[in-house]
XYZ file of C-alpha atoms in Angstrom:
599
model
C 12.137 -37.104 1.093
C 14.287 -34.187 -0.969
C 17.852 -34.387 0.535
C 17.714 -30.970 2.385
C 21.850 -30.401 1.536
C 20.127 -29.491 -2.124
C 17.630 -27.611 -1.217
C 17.547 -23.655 -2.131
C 15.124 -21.114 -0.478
C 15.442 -17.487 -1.841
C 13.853 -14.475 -2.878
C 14.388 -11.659 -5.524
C 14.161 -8.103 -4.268
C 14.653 -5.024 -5.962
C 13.209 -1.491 -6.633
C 9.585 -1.227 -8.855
C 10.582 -2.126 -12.368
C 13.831 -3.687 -12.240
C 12.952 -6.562 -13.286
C 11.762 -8.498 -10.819
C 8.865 -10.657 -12.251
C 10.696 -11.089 -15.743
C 13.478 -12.935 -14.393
C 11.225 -15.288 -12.316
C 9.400 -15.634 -15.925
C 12.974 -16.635 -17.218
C 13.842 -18.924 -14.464
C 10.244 -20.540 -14.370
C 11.437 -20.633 -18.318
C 15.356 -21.987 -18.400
C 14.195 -24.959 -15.647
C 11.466 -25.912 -17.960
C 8.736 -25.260 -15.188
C 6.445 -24.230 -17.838
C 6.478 -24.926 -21.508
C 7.398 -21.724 -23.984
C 3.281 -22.324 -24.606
C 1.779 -21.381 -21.645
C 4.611 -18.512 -21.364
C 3.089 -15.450 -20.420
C 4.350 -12.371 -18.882
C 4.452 -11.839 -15.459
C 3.497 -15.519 -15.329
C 3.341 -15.510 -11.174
C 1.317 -12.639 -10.968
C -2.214 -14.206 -10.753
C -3.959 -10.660 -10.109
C -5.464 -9.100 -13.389
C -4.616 -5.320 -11.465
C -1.230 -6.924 -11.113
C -1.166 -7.404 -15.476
C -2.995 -4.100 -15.683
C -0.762 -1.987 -13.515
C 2.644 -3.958 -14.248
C 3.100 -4.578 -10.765
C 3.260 -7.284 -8.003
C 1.646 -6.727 -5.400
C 1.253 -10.017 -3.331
C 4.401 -11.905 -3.000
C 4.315 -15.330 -5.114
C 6.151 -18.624 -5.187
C 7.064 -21.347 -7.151
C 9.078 -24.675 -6.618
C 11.851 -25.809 -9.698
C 13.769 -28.612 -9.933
C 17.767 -27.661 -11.449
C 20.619 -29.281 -12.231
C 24.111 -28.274 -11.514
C 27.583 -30.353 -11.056
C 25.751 -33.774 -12.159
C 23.737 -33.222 -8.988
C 19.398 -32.150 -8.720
C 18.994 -29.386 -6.777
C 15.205 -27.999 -5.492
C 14.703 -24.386 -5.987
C 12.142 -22.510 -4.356
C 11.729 -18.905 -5.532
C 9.415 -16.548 -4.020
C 9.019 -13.182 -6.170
C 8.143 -9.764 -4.172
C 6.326 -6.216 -4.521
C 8.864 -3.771 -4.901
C 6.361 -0.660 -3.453
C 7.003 0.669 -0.520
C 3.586 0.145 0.458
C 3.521 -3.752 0.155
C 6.943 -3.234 2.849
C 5.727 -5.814 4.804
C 5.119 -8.251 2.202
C 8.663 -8.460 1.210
C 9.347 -9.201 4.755
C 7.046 -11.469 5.355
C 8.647 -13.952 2.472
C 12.326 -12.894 3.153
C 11.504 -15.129 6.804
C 10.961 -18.140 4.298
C 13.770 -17.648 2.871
C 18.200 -18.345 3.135
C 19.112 -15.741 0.102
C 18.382 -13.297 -2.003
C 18.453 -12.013 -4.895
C 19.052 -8.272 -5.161
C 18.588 -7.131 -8.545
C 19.643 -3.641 -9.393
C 18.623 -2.239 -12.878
C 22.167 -1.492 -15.126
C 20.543 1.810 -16.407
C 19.321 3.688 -12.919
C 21.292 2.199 -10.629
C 20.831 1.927 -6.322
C 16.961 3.304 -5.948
C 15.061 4.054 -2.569
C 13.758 0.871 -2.435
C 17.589 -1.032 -3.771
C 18.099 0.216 -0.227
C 15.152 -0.020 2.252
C 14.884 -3.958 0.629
C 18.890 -4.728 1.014
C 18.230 -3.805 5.016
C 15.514 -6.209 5.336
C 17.691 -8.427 3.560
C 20.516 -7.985 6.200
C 18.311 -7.861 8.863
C 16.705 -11.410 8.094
C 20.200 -12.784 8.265
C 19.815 -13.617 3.946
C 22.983 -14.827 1.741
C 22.455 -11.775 -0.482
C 24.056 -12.060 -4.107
C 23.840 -8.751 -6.449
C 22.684 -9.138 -9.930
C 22.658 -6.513 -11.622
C 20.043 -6.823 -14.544
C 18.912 -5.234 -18.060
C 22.286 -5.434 -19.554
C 20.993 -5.632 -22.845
C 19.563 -2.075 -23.083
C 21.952 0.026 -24.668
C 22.276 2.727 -22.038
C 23.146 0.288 -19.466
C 26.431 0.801 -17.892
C 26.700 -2.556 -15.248
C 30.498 -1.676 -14.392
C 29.627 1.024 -12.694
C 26.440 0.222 -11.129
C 28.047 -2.393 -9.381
C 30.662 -0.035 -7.972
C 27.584 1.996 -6.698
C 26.519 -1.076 -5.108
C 29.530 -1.930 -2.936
C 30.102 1.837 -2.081
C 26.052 2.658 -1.102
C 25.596 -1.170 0.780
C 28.713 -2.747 0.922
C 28.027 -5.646 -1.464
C 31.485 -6.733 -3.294
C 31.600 -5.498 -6.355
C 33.257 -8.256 -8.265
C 30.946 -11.081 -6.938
C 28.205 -9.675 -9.316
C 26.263 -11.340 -11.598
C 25.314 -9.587 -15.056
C 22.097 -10.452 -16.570
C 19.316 -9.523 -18.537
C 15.985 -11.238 -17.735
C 14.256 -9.918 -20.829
C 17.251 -11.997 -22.871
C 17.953 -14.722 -20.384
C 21.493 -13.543 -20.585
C 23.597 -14.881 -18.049
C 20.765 -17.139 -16.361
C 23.417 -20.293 -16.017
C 25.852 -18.285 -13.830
C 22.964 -16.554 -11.788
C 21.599 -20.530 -11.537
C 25.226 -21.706 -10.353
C 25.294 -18.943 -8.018
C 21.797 -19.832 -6.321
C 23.581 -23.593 -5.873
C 26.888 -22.187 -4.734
C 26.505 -18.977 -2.595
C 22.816 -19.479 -0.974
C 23.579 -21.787 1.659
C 21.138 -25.266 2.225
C 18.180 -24.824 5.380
C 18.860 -25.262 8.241
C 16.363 -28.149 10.855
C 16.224 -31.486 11.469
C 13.638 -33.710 9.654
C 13.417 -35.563 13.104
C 12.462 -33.269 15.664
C 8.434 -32.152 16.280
C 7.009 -30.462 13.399
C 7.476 -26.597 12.974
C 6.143 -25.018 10.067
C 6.080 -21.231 9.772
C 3.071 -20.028 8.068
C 4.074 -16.741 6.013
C 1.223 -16.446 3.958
C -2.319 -17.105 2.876
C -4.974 -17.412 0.531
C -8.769 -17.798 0.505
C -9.933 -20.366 -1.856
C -13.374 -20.509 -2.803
C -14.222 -24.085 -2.797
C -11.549 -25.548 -0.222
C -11.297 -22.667 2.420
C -7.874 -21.373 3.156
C -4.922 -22.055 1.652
C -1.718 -21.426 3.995
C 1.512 -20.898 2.686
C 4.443 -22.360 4.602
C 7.907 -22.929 5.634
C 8.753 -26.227 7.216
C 11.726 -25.375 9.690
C 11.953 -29.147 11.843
C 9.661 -32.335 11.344
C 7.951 -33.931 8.432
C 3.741 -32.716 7.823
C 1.824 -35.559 5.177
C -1.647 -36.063 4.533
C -3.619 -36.767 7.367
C -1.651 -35.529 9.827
C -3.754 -33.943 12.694
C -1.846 -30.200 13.763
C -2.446 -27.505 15.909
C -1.674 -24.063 15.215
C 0.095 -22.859 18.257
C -0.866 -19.434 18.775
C -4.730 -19.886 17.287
C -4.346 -23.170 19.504
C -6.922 -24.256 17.404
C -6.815 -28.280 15.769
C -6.959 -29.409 11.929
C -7.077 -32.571 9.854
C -4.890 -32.024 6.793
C -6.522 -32.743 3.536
C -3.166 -31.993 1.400
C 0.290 -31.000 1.179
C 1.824 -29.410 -2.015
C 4.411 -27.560 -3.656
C 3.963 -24.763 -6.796
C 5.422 -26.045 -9.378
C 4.346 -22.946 -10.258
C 0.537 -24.574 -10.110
C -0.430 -26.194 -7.059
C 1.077 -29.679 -7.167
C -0.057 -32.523 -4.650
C 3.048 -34.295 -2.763
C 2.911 -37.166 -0.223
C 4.722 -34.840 2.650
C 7.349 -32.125 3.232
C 10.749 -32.007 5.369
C 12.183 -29.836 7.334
C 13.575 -26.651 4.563
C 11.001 -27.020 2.250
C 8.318 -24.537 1.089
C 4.836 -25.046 -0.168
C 1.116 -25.019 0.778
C -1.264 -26.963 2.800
C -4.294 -27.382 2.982
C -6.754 -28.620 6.632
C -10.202 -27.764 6.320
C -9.852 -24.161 7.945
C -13.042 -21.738 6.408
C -11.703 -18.291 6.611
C -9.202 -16.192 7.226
C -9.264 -14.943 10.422
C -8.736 -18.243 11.616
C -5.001 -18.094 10.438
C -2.193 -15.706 11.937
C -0.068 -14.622 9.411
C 3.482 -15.835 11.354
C 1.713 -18.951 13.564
C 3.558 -22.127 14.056
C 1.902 -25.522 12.786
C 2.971 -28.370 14.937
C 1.754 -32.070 15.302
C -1.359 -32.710 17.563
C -0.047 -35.912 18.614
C 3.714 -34.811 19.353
C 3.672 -31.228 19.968
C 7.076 -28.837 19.700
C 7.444 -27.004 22.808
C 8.382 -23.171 21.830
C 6.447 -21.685 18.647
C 8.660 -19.736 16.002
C 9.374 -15.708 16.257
C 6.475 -15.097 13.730
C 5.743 -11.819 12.301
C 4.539 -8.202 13.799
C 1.262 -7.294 12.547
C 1.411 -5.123 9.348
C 0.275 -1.319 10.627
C -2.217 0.278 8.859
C -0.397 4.020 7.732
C -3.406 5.802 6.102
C -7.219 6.217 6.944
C -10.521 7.091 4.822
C -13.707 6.514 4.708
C -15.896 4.587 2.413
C -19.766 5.105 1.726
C -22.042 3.569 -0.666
C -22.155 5.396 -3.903
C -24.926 6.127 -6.579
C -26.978 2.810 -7.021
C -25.299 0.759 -3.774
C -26.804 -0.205 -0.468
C -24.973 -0.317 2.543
C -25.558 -4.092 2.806
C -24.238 -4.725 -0.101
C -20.672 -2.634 0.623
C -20.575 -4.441 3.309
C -20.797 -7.923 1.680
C -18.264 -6.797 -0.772
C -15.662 -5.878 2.121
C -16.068 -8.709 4.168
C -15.932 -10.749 0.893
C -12.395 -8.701 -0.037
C -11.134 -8.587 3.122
C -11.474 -12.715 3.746
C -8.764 -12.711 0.876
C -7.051 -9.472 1.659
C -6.839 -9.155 5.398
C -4.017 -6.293 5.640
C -6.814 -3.676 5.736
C -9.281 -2.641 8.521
C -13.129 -1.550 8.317
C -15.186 -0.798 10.972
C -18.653 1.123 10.765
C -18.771 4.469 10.783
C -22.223 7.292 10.215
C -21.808 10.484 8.456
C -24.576 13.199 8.378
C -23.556 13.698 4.836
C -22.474 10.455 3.596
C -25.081 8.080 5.721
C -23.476 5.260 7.367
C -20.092 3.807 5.634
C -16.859 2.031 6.611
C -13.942 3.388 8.349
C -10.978 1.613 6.379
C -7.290 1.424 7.240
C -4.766 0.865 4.655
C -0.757 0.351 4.182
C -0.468 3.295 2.180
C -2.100 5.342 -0.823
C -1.768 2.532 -3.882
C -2.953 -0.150 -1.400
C -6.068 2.208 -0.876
C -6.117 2.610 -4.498
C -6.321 -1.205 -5.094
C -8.833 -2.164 -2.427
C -11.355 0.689 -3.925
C -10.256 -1.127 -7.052
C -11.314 -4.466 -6.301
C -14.433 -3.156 -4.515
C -15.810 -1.753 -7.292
C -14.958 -4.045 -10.520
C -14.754 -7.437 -8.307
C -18.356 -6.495 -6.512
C -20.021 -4.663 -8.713
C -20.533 -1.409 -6.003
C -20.085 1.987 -6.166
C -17.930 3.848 -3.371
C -17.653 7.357 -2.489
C -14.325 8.027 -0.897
C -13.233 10.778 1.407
C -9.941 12.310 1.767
C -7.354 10.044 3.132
C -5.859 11.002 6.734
C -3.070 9.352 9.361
C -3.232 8.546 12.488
C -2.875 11.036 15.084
C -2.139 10.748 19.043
C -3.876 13.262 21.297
C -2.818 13.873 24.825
C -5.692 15.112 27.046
C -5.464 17.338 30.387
C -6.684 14.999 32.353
C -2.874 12.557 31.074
C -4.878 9.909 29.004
C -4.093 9.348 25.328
C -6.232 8.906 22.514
C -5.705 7.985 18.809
C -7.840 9.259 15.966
C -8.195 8.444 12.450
C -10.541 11.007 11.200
C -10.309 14.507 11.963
C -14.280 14.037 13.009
C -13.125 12.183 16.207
C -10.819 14.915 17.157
C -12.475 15.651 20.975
C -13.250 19.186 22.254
C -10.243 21.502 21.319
C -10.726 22.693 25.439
C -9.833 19.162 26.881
C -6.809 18.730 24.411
C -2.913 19.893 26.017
C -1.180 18.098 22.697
C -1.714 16.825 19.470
C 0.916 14.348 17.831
C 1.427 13.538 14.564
C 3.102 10.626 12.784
C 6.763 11.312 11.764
C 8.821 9.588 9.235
C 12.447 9.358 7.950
C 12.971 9.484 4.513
C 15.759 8.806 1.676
C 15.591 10.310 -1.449
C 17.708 9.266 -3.793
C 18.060 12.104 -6.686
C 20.341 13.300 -9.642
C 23.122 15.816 -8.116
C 21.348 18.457 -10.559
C 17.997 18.591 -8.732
C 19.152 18.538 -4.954
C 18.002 22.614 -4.897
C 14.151 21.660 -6.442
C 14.263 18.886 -3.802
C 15.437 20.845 -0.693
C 12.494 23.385 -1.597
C 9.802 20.765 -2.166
C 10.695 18.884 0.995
C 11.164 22.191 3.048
C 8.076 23.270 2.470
C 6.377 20.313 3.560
C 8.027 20.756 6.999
C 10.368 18.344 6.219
C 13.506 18.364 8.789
C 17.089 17.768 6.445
C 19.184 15.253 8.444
C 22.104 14.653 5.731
C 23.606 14.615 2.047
C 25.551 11.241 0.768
C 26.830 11.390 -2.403
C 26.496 7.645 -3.999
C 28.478 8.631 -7.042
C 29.770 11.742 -8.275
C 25.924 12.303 -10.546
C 23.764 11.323 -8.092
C 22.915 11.894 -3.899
C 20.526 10.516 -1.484
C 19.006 13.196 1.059
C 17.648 11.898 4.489
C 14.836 14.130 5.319
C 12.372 13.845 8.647
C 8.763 14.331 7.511
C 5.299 14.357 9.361
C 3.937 11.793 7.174
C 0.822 13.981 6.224
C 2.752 16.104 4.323
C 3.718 13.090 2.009
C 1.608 10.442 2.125
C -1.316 12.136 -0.824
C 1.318 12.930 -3.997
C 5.020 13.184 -2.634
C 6.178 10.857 -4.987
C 4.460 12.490 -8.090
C 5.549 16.148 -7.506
C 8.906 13.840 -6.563
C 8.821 12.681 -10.276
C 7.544 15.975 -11.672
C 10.577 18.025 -9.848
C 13.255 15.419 -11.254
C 11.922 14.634 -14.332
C 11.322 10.785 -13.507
C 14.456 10.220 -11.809
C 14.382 10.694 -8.486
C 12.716 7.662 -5.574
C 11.988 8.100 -2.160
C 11.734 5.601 0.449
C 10.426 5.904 4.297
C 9.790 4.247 7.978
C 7.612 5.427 10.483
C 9.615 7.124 13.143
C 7.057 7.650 15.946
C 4.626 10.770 17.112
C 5.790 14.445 17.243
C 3.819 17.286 18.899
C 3.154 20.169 16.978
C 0.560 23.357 16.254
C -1.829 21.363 14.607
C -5.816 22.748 14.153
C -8.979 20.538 12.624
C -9.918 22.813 9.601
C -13.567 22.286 9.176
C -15.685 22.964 6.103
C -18.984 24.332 5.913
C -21.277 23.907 3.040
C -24.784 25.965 3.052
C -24.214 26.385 6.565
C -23.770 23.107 7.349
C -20.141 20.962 8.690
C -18.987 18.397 6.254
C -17.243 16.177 8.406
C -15.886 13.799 5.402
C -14.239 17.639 4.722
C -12.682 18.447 7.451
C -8.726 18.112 7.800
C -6.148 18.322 10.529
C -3.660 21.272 9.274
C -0.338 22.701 10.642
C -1.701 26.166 11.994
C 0.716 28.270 10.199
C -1.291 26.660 6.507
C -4.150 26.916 8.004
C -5.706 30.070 6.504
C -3.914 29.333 3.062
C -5.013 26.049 2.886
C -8.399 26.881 3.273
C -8.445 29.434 0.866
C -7.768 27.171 -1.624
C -9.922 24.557 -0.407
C -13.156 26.430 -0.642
C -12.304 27.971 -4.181
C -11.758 24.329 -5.462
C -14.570 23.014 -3.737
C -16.385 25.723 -5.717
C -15.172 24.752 -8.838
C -16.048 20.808 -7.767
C -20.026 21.634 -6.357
C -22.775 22.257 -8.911
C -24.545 25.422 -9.346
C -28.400 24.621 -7.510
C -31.470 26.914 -7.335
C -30.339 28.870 -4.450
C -27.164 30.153 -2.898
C -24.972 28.348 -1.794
C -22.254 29.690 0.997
C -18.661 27.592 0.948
C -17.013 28.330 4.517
C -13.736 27.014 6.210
C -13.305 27.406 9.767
C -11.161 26.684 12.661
C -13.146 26.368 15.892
C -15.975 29.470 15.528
C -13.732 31.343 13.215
C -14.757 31.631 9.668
C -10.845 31.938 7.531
C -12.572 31.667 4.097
C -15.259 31.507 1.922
C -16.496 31.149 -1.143
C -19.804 31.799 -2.657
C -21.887 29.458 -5.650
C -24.567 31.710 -7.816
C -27.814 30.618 -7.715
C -29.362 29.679 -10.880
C -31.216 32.693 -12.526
C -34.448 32.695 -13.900
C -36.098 35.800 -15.076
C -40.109 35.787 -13.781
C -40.762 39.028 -15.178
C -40.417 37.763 -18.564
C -43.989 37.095 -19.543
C -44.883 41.005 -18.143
C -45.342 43.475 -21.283
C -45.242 46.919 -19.950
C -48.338 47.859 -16.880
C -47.901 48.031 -13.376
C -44.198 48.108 -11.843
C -45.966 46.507 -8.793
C -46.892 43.630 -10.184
C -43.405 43.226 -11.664
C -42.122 43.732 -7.892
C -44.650 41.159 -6.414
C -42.995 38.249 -8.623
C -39.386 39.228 -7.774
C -40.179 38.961 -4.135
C -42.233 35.932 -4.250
C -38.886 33.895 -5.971
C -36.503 35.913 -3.373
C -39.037 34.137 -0.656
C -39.267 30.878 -2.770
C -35.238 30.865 -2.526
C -34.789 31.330 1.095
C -37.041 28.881 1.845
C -35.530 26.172 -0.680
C -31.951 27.570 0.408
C -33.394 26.421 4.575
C -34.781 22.787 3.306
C -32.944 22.046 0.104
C -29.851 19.328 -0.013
C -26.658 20.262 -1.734
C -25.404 17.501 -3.774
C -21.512 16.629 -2.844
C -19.892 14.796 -5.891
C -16.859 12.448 -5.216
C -14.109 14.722 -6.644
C -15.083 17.318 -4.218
C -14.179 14.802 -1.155
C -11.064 14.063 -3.270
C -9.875 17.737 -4.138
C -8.695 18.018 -0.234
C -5.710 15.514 -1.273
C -3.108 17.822 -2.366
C -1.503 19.655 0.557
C 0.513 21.845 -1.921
C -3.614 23.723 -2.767
């Protein structure tokens, strides 16, 4: 058993790209973990969309072994997302955790996410020491950044550690500051077992892999346990550590982190945030745990070109059993057929699942535009939610709709505050205050319906401030406002996958230039075909697709005019009758030229 007086359990948090993942390559690296052989980049990242996109997006972990003042010390490093999306994630591993890292880039300085992450940080009660990182790139100005630091969050300027992870620059002090500053766990190796699980994994051939914190006891091989909330009982087959690959040990004491392994088969049979105890000597209250990630955005998939409905299915149940932080439940379109209803953290989380769906499965999805959640209030005093803006009940029985409201901090050069105002005013967005963080650069606090921002915010963001400015939110709660369902009409016919919930006043403009994309997206077919947006029974705009022409009278050389007219009308008949029975085909980028509120 690993005297717990030298054991270390922390994190590194930062914004996206500051160097998060690099410096747990270095430390795996400088503690000889892994040889300079199997050195890759990214080395924790196990995803390939994680290599692809230069991201993390599932928080990872990995046990080291260090020594400092003649004495071994135990390391465990957990490395997290920095998008605001995978929020939770970070967390979720900050609970197994005494410190943090907080590593702020030398070049851009305090970020949206520098911020939201140091809060979590606070909030979880973490040692956090600043390290401020890429001090090799010749632009960087670390000084000053620091500064920044302690003015935006407090965090002393001259405790800082300078670093570059790309280098391994000033690794030994960062090392000696993890030993030093980050103080040892906390529990007694004596009491019941209490383990907090804060994570988990699906393997194929052994079921599920949980990832946890022991907080009191001692859990070996063999040991029967009971998860406490599930209150469900397992054998376990084997305890481990990552050293950073999965490494058998006898057992693990109270402060240490690693996996285990019992015989469960999916999933769903493991809370994310459940308390393992001993069958035989149980501990009487269960740890906090963890609120339920909330799914922030809604759309629907349906099988594509080529793909049965079966088969989506298998692929989702199949993703979800290693992924469970979205939602699907059925859902029938007269357009689409029947599809899934999905719920998802935010936009690149949707982006990744329809990702993995489609090169991990092998189907092809058809997406529709993404919508929130919104809380209607009916006359009769009950409340309903709705994800889709086809749920939205009779507009006669409605006395409110809500929509989901957001504070956000956008952290900008001092040059582009005016482009920013603008953009975020004409989303609706609600200025609370103006902080200057340094004498160059400001964070704004805005209030937002989070409609407005979820689609491409944070492009137009980068577009308005040439690359510099971040933005960071929290859901806030439900706001009542003039809100309509903005239905489309295509040959006549509702597209509900179409439709959208608008603010009144953009209703007509918005579906102006919804129909004349939509006419740009739909191909040209044998007959007319009528593009029509429409609150309630009143037609706002429309747009109108040419029929194909064909010219019948071709093969007539002179004669009677009558015949000529008997061929015209016979393809004017053959029209309207095709126009009554034919199908217009819908491709995908129609559904997904409804995502930018600013068209």
């Amino acid at each position: 058993m690993f005297d717990r007086q030298y054991i270390r359990n922390f994190g590194i948090i930062a914004h996206i790209d500051h160097g998060k993942s690099t410096l747990a390559d270095r430390l795996l690296e400088h503690s000889g973990a892994i040889s300079k052989r199997e050195m890759r980049a990214q080395f924790l990242d196990d995803m390939d969309l994680e290599r692809e996109m230069g991201i993390t997006i599932k928080a990872n972990r990995a046990t080291v072994r260090h020594m400092h003042n003649g004495k071994e010390y135990m390391l465990n490093l957990l490395d997290t997302p920095g998008h605001v999306d995978f929020h939770y994630e970070v967390s979720r591993a900050l609970a197994a955790c005494d410190g943090v890292l907080l590593l702020v880039d030398a070049t851009q300085g305090v970020q949206a996410q520098t911020v939201a992450n140091a809060y979590i940080a606070v909030e979880s009660n973490a040692e956090i020491i600043l390290v401020i990182n890429k001090i090799d790139l010749p632009s960087a100005h670390p000084e000053e950044i620091a500064l920044e630091v302690e003015q935006v969050l407090g965090l002393a300027a001259d405790e800082a550690i300078f670093t570059s992870a790309k280098t391994g620059e000033g690794l030994d002090e960062l090392l000696a500051a993890v030993c030093e500053r980050i103080p040892a766990p906390e529990g007694n190796p004596n009491a019941p077992l209490r383990a907090l699980v804060y994570d988990a994994k699906h393997d194929p051939h052994r079921g599920v892999v949980s990832h946890i914190r022991v907080i009191d006891g001692v859990v070996k091989k063999g040991d029967k346990v009971r998860m406490m909330a599930a209150e469900r009982e397992y054998n376990v087959t084997e305890v481990g550590k990552f050293k950073p690959k999965p490494t058998a040990v006898s057992d693990m004491a109270a402060g240490e982190v690693g996996y285990l392994f019992a015989g469960i088969k999916t999933l769903a049979d493991v809370n994310i945030g459940d308390t393992i105890t001993l069958a035989s000597n149980p501990a009487t209250d269960a740890l906090p745990g963890y609120q339920p990630p909330n799914q922030m955005v809604f759309c629907d998939f349906y099988p594509g070109p080529g793909t049965e409905t079966a088969a989506l299915r298998e692929a989702m149940e199949e993703l979800w059993v290693n992924d469970c932080s979205f939602t699907y439940e059925p859902v029938t379109s007269d357009a689409l057929g029947i599809g899934f209803r999905c719920g998802f953290l935010g936009l690149l989380h949707m982006k990744i699942i329809q990702e993995r769906l489609e090169r991990e499965s092998d189907v092809n999805v058809v997406q529709t535009a993404p919508t929130v959640t919104y809380e209607i209030e009916l006359n009769d005093g009950s409340v309903q939610y709705i994800q889709s803006p086809s749920e939205m009940p009779d507009p006669s029985t409605i006395l409110e709709i809500r929509e989901p409201y957001c504070s956000a901090n956008i952290i900008v050069p001092a040059d582009f505050i005016g482009a920013v105002l603008q953009m975020s005013l004409d989303r609706r967005g609600e200025h609370v205050k103006t902080e200057y963080l340094s004498p160059s650069r400001v964070m704004i606090t805005f209030n937002f319906p989070l409609g407005e921002i979820i689609y491409d915010f944070y492009d137009k963001l980068k577009s308005a401030t040439k690359g510099y400015g971040t933005v960071d939110y929290d859901i806030t709660g439900f706001i009542g406002g003039d809100l309509v369902k903005l239905d489309i009409l295509v040959n006549a016919v509702k597209v509900d996958a179409l439709s959208v919930i608008v603010h009144r006043e953009k209703s007509v403009f918005r579906g102006r230039r919804l129909v004349a994309r939509l006419r740009k997206e739909i191909d040209r077919h044998m007959f007319e075909i009528p593009i029509q947006a429409a609150v309630g029974a009143k037609i706002i705009a429309r747009e109108t697709i040419r029929a194909f022409r064909k010219n019948v009278t071709a093969k007539c050389y002179g004669g009677d005019i009558t015949r000529k007219r008997k061929l015209l009308e016979k393809q004017k008949e053959g029209k309207r009758r095709m126009k009554n029975v034919g199908n217009v085909e819908i491709p995908q980028e129609a559904f997904m030229s409804i995502l930018d509120p600013g068209d």
